[in-house]
PDB file of C-alpha atoms in Angstrom:
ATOM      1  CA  UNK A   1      64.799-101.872-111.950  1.00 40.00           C
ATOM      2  CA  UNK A   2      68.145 -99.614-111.865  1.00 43.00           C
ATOM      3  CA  UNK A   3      70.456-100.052-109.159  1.00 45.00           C
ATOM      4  CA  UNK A   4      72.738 -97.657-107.762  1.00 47.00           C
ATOM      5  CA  UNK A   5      75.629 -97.332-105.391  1.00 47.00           C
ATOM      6  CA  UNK A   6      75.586 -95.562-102.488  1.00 39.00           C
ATOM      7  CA  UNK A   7      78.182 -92.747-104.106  1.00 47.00           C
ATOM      8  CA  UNK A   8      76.020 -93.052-107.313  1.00 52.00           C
ATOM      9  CA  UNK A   9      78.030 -95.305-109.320  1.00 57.00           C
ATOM     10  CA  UNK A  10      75.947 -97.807-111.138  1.00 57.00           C
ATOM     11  CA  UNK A  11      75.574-101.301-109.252  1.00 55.00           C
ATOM     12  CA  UNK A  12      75.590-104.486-109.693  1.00 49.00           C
ATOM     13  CA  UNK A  13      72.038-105.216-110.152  1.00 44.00           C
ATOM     14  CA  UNK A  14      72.136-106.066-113.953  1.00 42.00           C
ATOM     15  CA  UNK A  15      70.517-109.056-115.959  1.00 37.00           C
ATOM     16  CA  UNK A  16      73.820-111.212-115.974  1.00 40.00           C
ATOM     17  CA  UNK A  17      73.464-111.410-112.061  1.00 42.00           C
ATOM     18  CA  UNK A  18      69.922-112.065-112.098  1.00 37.00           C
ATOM     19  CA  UNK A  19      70.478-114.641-114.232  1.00 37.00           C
ATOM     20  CA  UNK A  20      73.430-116.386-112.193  1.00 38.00           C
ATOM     21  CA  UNK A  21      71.062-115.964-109.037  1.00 37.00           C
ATOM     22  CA  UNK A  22      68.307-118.046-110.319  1.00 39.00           C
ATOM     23  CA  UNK A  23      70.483-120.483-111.718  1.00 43.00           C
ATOM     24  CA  UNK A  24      71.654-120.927-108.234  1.00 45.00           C
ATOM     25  CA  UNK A  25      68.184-121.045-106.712  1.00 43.00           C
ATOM     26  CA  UNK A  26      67.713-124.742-106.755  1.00 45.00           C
ATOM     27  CA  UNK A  27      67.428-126.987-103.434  1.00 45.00           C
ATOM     28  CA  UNK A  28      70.459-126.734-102.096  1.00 46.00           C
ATOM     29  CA  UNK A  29      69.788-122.716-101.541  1.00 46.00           C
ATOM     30  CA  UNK A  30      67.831-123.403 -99.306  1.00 53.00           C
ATOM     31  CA  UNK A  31      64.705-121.113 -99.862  1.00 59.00           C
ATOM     32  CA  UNK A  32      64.221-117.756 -97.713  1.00 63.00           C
ATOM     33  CA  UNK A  33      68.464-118.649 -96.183  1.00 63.00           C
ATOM     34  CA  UNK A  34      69.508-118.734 -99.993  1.00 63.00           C
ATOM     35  CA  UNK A  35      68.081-115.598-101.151  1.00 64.00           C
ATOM     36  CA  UNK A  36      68.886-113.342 -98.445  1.00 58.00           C
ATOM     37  CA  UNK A  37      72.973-114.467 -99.233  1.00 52.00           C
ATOM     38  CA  UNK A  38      71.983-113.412-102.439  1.00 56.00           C
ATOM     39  CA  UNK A  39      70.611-110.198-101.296  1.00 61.00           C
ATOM     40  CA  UNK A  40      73.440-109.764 -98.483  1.00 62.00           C
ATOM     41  CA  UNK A  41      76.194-110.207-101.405  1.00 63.00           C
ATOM     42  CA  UNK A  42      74.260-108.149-104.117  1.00 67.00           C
ATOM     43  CA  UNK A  43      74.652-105.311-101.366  1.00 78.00           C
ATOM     44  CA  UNK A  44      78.404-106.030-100.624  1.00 85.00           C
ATOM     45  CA  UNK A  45      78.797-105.734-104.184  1.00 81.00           C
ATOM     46  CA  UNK A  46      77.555-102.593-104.500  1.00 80.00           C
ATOM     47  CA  UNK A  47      79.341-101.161-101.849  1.00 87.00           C
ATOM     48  CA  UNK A  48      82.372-102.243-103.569  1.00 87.00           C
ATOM     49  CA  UNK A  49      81.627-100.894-106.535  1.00 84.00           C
ATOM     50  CA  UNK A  50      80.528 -97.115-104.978  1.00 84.00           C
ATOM     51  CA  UNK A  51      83.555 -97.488-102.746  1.00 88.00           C
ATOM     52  CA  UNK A  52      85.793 -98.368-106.231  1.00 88.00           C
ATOM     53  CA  UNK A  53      84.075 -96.102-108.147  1.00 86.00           C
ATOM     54  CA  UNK A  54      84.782 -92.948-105.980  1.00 86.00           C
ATOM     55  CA  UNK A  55      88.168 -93.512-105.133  1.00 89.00           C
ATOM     56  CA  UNK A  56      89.606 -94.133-108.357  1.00 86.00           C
ATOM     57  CA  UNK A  57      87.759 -90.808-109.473  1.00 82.00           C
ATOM     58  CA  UNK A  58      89.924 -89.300-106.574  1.00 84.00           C
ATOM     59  CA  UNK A  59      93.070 -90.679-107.150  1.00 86.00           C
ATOM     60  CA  UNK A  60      93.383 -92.758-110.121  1.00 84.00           C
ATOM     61  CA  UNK A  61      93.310 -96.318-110.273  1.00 84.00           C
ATOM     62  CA  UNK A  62      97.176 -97.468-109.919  1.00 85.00           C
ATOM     63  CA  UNK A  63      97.092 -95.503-106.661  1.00 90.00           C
ATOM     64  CA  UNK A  64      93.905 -97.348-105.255  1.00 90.00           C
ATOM     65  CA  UNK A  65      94.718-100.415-103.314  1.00 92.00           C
ATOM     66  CA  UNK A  66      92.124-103.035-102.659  1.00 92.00           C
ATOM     67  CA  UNK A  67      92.476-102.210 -98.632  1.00 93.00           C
ATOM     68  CA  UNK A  68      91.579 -98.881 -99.526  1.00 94.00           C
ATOM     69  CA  UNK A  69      88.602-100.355-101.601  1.00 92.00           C
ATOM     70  CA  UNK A  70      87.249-102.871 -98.766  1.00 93.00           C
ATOM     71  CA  UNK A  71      87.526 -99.545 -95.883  1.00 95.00           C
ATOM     72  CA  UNK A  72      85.559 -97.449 -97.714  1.00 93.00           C
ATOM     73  CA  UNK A  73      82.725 -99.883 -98.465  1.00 92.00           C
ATOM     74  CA  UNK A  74      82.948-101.104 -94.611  1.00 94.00           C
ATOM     75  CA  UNK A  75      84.341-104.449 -95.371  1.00 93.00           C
ATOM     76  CA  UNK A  76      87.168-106.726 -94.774  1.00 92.00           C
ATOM     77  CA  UNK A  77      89.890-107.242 -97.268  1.00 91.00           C
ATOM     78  CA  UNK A  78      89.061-110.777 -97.991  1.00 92.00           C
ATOM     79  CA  UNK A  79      85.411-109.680 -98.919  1.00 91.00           C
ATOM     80  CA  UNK A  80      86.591-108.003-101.834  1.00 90.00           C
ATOM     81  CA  UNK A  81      88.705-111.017-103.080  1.00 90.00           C
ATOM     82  CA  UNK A  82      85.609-113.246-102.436  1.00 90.00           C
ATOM     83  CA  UNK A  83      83.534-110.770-105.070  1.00 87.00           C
ATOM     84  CA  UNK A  84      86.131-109.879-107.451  1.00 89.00           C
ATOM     85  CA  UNK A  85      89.559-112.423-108.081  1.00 90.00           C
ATOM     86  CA  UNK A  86      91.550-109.382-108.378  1.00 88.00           C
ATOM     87  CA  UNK A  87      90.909-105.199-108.501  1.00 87.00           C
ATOM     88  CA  UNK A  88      91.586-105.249-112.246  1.00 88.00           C
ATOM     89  CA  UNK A  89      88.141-107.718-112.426  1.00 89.00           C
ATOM     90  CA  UNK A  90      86.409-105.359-110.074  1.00 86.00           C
ATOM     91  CA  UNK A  91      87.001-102.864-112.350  1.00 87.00           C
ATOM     92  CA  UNK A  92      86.443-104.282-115.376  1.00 88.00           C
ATOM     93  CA  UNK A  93      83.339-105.401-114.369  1.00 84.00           C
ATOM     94  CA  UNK A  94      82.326-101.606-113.060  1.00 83.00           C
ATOM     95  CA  UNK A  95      82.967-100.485-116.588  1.00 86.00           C
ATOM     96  CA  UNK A  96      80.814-103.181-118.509  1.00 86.00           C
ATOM     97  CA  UNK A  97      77.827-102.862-116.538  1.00 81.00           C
ATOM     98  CA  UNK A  98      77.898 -98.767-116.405  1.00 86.00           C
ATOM     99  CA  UNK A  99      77.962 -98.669-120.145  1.00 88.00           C
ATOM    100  CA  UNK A 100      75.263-101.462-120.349  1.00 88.00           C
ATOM    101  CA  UNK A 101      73.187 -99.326-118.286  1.00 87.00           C
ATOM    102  CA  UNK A 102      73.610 -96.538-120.645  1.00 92.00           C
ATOM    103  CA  UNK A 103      73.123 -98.003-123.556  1.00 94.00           C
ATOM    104  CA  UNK A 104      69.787 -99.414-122.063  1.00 94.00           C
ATOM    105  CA  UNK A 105      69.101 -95.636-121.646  1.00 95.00           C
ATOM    106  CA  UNK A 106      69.552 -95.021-124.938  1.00 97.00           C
ATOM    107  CA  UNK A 107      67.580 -97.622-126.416  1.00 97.00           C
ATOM    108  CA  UNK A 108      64.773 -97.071-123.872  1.00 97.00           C
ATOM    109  CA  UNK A 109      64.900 -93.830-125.480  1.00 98.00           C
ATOM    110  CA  UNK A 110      64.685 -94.412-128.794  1.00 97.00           C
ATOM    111  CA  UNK A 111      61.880 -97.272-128.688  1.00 97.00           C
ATOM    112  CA  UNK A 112      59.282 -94.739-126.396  1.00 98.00           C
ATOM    113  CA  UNK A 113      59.374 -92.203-129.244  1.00 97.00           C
ATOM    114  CA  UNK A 114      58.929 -94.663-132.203  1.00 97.00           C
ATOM    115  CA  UNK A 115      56.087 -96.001-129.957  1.00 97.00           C
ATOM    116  CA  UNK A 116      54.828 -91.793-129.584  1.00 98.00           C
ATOM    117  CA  UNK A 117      55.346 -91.875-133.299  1.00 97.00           C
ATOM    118  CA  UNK A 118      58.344 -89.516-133.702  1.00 96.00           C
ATOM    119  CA  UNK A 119      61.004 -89.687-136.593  1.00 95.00           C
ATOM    120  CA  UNK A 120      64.414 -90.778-136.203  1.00 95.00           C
ATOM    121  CA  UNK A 121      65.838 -87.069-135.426  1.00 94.00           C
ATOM    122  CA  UNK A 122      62.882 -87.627-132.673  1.00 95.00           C
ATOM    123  CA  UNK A 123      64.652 -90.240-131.269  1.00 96.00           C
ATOM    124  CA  UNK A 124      68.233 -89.100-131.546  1.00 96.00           C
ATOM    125  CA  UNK A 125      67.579 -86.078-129.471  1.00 96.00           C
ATOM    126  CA  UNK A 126      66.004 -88.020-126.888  1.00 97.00           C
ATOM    127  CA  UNK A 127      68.699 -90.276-126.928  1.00 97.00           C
ATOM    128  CA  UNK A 128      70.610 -87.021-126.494  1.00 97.00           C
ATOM    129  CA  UNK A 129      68.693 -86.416-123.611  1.00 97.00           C
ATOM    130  CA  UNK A 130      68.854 -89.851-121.739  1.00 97.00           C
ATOM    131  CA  UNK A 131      72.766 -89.613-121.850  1.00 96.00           C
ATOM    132  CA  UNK A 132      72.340 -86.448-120.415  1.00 97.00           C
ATOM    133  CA  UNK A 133      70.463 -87.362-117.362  1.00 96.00           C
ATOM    134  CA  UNK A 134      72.338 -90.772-117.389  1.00 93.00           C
ATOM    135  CA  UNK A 135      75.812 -88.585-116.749  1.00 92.00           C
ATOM    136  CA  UNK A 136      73.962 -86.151-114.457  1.00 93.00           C
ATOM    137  CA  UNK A 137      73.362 -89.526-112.485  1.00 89.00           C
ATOM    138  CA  UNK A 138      76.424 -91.037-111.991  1.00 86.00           C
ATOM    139  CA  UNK A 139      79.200 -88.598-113.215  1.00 87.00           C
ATOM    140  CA  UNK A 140      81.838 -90.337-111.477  1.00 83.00           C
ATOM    141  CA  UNK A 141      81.583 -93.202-113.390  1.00 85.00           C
ATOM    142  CA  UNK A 142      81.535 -91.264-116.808  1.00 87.00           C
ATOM    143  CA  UNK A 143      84.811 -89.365-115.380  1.00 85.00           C
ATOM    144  CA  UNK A 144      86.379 -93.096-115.117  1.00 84.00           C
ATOM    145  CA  UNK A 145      85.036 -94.137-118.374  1.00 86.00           C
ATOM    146  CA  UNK A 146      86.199 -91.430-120.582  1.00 86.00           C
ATOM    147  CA  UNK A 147      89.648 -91.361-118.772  1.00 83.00           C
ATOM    148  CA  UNK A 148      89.604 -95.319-119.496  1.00 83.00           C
ATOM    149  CA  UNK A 149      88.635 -94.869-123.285  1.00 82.00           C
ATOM    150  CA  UNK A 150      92.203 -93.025-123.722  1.00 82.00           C
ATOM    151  CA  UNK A 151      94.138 -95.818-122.195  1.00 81.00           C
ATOM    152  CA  UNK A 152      95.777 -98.040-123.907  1.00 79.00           C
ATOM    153  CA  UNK A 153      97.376-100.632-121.756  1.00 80.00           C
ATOM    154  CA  UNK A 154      94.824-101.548-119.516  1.00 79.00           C
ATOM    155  CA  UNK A 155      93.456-105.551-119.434  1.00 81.00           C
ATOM    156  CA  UNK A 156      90.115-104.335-119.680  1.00 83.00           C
ATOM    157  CA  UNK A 157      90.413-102.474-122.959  1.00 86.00           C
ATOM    158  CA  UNK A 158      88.983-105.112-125.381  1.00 87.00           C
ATOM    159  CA  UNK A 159      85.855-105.715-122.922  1.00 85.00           C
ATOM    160  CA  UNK A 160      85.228-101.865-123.052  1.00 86.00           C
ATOM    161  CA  UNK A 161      85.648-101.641-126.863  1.00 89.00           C
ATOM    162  CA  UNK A 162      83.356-104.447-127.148  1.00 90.00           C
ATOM    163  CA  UNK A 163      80.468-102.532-124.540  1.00 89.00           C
ATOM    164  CA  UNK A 164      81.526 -99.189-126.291  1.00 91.00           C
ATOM    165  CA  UNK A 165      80.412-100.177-129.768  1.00 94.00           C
ATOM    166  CA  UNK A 166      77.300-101.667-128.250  1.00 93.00           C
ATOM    167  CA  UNK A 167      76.339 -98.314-127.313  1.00 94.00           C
ATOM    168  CA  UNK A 168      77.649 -96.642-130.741  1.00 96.00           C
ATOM    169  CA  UNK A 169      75.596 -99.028-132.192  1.00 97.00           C
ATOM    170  CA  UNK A 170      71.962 -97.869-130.894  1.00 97.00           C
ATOM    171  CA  UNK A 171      72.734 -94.685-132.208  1.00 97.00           C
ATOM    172  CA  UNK A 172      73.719 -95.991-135.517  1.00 97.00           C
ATOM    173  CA  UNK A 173      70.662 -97.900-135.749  1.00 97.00           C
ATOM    174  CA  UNK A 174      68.881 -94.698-135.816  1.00 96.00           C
ATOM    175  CA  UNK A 175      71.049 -93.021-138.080  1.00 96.00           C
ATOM    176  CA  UNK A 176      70.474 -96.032-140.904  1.00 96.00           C
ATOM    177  CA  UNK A 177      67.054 -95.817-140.519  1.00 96.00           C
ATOM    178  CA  UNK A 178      66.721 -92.376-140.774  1.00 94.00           C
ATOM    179  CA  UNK A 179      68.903 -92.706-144.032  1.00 94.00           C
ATOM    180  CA  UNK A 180      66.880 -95.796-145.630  1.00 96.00           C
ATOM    181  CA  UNK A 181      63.520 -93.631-144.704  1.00 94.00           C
ATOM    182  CA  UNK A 182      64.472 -90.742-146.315  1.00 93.00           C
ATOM    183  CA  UNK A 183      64.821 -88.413-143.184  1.00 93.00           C
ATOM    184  CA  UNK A 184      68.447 -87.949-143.372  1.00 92.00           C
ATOM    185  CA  UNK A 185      70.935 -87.270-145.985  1.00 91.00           C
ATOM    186  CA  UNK A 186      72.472 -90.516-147.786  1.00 92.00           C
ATOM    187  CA  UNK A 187      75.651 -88.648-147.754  1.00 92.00           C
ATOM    188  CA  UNK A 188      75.811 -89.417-143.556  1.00 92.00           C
ATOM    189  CA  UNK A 189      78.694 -91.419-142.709  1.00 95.00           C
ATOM    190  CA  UNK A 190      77.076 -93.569-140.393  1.00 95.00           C
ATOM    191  CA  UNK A 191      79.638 -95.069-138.011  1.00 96.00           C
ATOM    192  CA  UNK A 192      81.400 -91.963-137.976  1.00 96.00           C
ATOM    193  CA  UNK A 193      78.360 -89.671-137.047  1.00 95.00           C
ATOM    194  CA  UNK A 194      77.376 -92.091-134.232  1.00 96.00           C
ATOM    195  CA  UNK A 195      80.373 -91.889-132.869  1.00 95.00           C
ATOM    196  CA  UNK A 196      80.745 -88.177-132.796  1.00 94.00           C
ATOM    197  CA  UNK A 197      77.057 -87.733-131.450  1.00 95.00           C
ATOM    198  CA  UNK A 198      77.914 -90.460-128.322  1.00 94.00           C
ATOM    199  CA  UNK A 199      81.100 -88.315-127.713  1.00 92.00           C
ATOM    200  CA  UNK A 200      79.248 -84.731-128.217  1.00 93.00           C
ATOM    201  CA  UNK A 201      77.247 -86.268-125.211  1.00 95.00           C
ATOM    202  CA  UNK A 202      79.970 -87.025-123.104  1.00 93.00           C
ATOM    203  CA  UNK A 203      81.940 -84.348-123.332  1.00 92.00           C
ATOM    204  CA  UNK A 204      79.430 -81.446-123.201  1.00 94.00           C
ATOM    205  CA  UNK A 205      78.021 -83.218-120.146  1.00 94.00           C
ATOM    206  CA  UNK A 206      81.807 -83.575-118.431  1.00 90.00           C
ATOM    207  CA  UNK A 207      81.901 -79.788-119.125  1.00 94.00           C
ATOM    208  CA  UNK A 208      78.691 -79.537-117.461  1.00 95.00           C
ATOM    209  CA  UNK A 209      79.497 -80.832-114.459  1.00 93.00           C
ATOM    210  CA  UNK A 210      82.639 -79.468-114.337  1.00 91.00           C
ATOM    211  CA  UNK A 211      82.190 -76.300-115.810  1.00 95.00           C
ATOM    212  CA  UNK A 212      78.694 -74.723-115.340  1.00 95.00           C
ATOM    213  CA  UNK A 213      76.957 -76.656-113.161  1.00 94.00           C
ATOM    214  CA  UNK A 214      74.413 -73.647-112.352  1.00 96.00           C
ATOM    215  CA  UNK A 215      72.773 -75.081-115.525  1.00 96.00           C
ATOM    216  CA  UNK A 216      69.824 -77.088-115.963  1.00 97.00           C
ATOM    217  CA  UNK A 217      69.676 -80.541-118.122  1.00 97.00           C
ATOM    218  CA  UNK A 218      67.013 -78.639-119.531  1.00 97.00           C
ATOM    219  CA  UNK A 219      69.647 -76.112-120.786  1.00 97.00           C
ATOM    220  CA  UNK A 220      72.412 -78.290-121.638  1.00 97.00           C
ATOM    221  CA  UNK A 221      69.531 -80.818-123.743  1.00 97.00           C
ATOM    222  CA  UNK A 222      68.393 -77.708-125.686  1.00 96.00           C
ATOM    223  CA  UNK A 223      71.797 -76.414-126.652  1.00 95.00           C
ATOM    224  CA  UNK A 224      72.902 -79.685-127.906  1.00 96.00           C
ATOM    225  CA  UNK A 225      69.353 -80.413-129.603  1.00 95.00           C
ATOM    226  CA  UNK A 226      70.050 -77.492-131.676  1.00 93.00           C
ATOM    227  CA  UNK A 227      73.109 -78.844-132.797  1.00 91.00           C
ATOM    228  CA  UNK A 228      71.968 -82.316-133.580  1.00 90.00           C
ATOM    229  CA  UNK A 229      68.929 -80.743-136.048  1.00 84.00           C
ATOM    230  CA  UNK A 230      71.608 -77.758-137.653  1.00 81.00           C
ATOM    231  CA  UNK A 231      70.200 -75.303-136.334  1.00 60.00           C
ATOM    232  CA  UNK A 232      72.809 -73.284-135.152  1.00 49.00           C
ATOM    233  CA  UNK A 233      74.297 -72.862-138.865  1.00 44.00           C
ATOM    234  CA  UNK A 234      71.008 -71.897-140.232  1.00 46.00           C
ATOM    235  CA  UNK A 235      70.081 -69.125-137.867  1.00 48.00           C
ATOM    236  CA  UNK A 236      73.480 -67.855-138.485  1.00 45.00           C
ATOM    237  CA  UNK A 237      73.922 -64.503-139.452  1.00 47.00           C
ATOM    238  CA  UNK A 238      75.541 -64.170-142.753  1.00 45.00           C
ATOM    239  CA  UNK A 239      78.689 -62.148-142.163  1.00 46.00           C
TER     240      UNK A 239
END
């Protein structure tokens, strides 16, 4: 199951920490004492990371410190440094597991309509549609992301090309399928169209929320499903 920060940023709660929990579930935990410190610091972290997650939205993240970090999650300083070794890790580690959420999205997506039994446009628009509602969930952490995605010389830029292409790379799948089946043109440029339909998402959504957020996701879906099938250029009227 999902979990969320408190400010809507996505938490902690992933299969990496799962993992490390169990692994750490042995004798010495101490049964019922070991998993409630599990459960006490799986909640500390996601303070942390709805506290980080908000203020650098607000003010960048140069001009966060980590005091400002542990007071708005309700913790002491060295709590942080007991999560995280530094803020850059804190961060980091925000921005890996946000996109892995989203990219779970967008598989999710994509293997519920093969399993209804629709085509590979099917499943691109409903992948369309899960990053939708997955930026109408946390948009403060799709602010950071995009802003991060233009940065150049930050230590986290080789994690989040690594978690980026994971998430290119769903779409893609569909895109080569629908080539080697015959439902899309062979003349597609694969990696290329992936990447514009992941960044079609992002930025109509940012412009959504920013923008004209008296629409629906309803709305915003069906303008942007139009686009993906070409239907805007073939209604056209010819001038």
């Amino acid at each position: 199951m999902t979990s969320t920060t408190p400010d809507g940023g996505p938490g902690p709660g992933g299969a990496r920490n799962a993992h490390a929990a169990s692994g750490n579930s042995g004798s010495r935990s101490g049964g019922s004492g070991g998993a409630r410190v599990r459960r006490n610091r799986g909640s500390t972290r996601q303070k942390l990371f709805g506290a980080a997650v908000t203020l650098i939205a607000e003010q960048g993240f140069s001009a966060t410190t980590v005091e400002e970090i542990a007071d708005r999650a309700g913790v002491a300083k060295g709590t942080v440094y007991y999560n995280f070794a530094s803020k850059n890790e804190l961060f980091e580690e925000l921005l890996r597991y946000g996109v892995e959420l989203l990219t779970a999205d967008l598989r999710e997506a994509a293997e519920s309509t093969a399993r209804a039994g629709g085509g590979r446009v099917d499943a691109l628009d409903a992948m369309v549609r899960a990053g939708l509602a997955f930026i109408d969930r946390y948009p403060a952490f799709t602010q950071l992301y995009v802003a991060e995605l233009w940065r150049t010389n930050r230590a986290w830029n080789s994690t989040l090309a690594v978690v980026r292409q994971e998430a290119v790379a769903v779409v893609e799948e569909q895109l080569r399928g629908g080539v080697e089946e015959g439902e899309l043109s062979g003349e597609i440029d694969i990696s290329l169209t992936a990447s514009a339909l992941v960044g079609m998402v992002l930025v109509a959504a940012l412009d959504w929320k920013a923008f004209q957020p008296e629409r629906s996701l309803d709305d915003v879906h069906a303008a942007l499903s139009l686009l993906l099938q070409g239907r805007v250029g073939g209604c056209a009227r010819p001038r």
